[in-house]
C-alpha positions as a LaTeX table, in Angstrom:
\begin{tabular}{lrrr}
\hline
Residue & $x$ (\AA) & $y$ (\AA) & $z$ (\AA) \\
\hline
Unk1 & 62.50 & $-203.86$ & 77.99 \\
Unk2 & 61.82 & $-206.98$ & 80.19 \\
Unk3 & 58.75 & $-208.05$ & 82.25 \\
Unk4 & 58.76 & $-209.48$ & 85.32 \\
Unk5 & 55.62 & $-210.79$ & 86.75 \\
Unk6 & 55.08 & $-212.25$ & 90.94 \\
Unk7 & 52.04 & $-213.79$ & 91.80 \\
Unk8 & 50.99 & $-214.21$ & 95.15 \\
Unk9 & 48.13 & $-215.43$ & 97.14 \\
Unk10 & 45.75 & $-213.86$ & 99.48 \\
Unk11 & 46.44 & $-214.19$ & 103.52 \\
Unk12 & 44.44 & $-214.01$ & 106.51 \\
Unk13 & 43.64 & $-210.76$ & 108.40 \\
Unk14 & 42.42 & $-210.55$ & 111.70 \\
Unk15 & 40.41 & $-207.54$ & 110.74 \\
Unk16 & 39.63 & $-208.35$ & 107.01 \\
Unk17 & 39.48 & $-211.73$ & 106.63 \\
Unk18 & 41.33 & $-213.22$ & 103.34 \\
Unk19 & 43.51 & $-210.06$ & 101.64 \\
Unk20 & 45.42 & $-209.70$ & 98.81 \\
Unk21 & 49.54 & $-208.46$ & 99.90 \\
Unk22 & 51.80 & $-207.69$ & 97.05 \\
Unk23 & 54.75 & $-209.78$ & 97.10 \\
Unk24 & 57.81 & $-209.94$ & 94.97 \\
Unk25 & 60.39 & $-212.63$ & 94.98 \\
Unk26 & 63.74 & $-211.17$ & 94.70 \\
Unk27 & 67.67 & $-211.79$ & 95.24 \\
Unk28 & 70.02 & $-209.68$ & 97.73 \\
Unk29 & 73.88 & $-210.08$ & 97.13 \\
Unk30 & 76.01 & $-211.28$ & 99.70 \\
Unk31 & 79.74 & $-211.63$ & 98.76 \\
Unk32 & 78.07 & $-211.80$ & 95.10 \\
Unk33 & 76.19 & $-214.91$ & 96.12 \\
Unk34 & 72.23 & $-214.35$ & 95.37 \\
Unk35 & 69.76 & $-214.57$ & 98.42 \\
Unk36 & 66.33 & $-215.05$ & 97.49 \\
Unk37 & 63.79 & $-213.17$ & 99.69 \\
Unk38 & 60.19 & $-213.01$ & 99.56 \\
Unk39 & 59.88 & $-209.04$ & 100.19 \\
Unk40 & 56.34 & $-206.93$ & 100.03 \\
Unk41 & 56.28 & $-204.19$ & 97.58 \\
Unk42 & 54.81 & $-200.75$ & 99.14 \\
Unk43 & 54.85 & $-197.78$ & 97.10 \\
Unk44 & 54.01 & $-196.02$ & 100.06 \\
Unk45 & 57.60 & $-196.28$ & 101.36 \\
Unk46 & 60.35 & $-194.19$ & 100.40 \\
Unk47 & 63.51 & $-196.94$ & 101.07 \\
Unk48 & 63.16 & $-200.28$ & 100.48 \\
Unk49 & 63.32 & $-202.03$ & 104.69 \\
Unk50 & 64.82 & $-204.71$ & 105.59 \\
Unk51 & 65.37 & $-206.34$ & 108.97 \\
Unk52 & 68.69 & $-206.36$ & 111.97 \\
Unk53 & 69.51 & $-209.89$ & 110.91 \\
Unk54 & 68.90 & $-209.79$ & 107.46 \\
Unk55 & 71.40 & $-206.95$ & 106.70 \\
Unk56 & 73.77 & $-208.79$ & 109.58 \\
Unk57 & 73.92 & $-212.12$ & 107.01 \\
Unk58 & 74.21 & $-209.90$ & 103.95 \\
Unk59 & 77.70 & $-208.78$ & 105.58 \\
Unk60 & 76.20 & $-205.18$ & 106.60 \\
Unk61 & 78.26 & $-203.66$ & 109.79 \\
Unk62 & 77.72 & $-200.94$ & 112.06 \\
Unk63 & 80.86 & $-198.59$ & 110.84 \\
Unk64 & 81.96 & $-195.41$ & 113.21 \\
Unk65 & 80.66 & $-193.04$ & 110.17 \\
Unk66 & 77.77 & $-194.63$ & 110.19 \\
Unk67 & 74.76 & $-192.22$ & 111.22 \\
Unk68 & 71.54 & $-194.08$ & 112.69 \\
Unk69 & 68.09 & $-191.99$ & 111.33 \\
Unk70 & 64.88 & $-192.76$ & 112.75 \\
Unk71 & 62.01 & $-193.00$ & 110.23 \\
Unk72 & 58.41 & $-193.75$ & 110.77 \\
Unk73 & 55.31 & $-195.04$ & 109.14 \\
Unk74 & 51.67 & $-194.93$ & 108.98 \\
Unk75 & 51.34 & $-195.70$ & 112.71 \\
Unk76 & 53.90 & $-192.54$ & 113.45 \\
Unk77 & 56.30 & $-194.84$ & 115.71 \\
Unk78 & 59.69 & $-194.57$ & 114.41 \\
Unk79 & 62.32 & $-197.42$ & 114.03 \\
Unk80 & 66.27 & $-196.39$ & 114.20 \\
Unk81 & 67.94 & $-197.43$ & 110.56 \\
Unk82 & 71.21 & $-197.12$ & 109.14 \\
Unk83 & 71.13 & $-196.60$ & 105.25 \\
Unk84 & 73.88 & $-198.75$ & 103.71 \\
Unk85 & 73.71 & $-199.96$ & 99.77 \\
Unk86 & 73.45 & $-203.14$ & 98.90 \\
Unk87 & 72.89 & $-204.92$ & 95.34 \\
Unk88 & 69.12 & $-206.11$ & 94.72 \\
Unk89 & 68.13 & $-208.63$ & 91.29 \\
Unk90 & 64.71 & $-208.39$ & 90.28 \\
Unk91 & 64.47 & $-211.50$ & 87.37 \\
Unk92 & 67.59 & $-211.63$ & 85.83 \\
Unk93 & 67.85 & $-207.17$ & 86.22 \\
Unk94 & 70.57 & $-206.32$ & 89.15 \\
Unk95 & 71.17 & $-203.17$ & 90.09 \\
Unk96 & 72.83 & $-201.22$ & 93.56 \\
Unk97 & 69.97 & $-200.66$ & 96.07 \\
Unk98 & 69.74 & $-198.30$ & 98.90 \\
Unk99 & 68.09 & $-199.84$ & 102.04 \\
Unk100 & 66.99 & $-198.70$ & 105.40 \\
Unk101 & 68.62 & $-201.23$ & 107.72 \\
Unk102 & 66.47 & $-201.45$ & 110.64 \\
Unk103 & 68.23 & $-201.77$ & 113.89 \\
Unk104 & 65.23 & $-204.14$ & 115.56 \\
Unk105 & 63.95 & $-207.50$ & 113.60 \\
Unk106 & 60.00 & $-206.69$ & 114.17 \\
Unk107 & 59.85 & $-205.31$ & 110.65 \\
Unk108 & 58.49 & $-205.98$ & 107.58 \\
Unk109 & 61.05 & $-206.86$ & 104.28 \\
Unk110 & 59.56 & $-203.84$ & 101.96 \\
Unk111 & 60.51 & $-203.35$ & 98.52 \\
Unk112 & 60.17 & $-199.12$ & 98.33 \\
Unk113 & 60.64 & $-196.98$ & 95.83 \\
Unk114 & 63.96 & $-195.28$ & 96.01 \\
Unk115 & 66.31 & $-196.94$ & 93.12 \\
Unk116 & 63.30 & $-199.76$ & 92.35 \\
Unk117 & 60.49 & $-197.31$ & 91.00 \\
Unk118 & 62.93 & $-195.47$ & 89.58 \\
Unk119 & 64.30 & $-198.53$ & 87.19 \\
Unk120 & 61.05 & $-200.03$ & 87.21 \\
Unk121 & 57.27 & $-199.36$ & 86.31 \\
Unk122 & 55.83 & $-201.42$ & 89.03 \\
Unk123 & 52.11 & $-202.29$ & 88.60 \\
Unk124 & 49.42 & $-203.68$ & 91.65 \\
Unk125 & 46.84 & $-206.14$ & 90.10 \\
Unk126 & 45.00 & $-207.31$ & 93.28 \\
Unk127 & 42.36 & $-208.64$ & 91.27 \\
Unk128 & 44.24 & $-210.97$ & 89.61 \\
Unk129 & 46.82 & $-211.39$ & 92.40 \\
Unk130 & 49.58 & $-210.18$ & 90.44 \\
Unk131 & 52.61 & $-207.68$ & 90.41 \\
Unk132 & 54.45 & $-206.39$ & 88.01 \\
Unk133 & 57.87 & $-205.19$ & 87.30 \\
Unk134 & 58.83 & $-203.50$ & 83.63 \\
Unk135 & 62.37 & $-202.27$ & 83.36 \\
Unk136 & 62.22 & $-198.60$ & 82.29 \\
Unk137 & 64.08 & $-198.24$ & 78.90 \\
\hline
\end{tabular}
């Protein structure tokens, strides 16, 4: 089983001052070319987000059977999404990912758990700054 380890520094918070945010580097597929994106992991989210023009240059398109959800978060305000599947490489581990492709661009790029926690025990270590990815055998 591999390892993957991210380590990432702390940022400034209006409200907090200097916090630790869990980042991962990964790679989305487009036409089987590798993307890397810098995308926080949340295990608070059910689908992993990304944004309008992200999915737009990963080749995503509206389609007619397409059906547009709306899905919220810890403030309650809900963004519309399409879910489409896309592929996702964590180290040198790529799999097919479900994503919530947000319709608006003022979004985070979250790494949630369907298909990732699933394929991966994912571990927070803010006190050393450090995430972790082990591939489930």
């Amino acid at each position: 089983m591999k390892t993957f380890e991210f380590y990432t520094d702390k940022e400034i918070s209006p409200v907090f001052g200097k916090i630790w945010k869990p980042y991962a580097e990964v790679e989305l597929t487009k036409d089987d070319e590798p993307i890397p994106y810098r995308m926080l992991v949340d295990p608070g989210a059910d689908i992993t987000l990304i944004r309008k023009l992200t999915g737009e240059y990963l080749g995503l398109q509206i389609e007619k059977e397409d059906k547009i959800y709306e899905l919220s978060g810890v403030t309650g305000e809900s963004i519309s999404v399409i879910i489409k599947e896309i592929r996702m490489r964590i180290g040198n581990i790529e799999f097919p990912l479900r994503v919530a492709w947000s319709m608006i661009e003022e979004v985070p790029l979250l790494i949630g758990r369907l298909d990732v926690f699933d394929r991966f025990d994912v571990e927070l270590r803010q006190r050393e700054g450090k995430v972790i990815f082990k591939e489930v055998g």
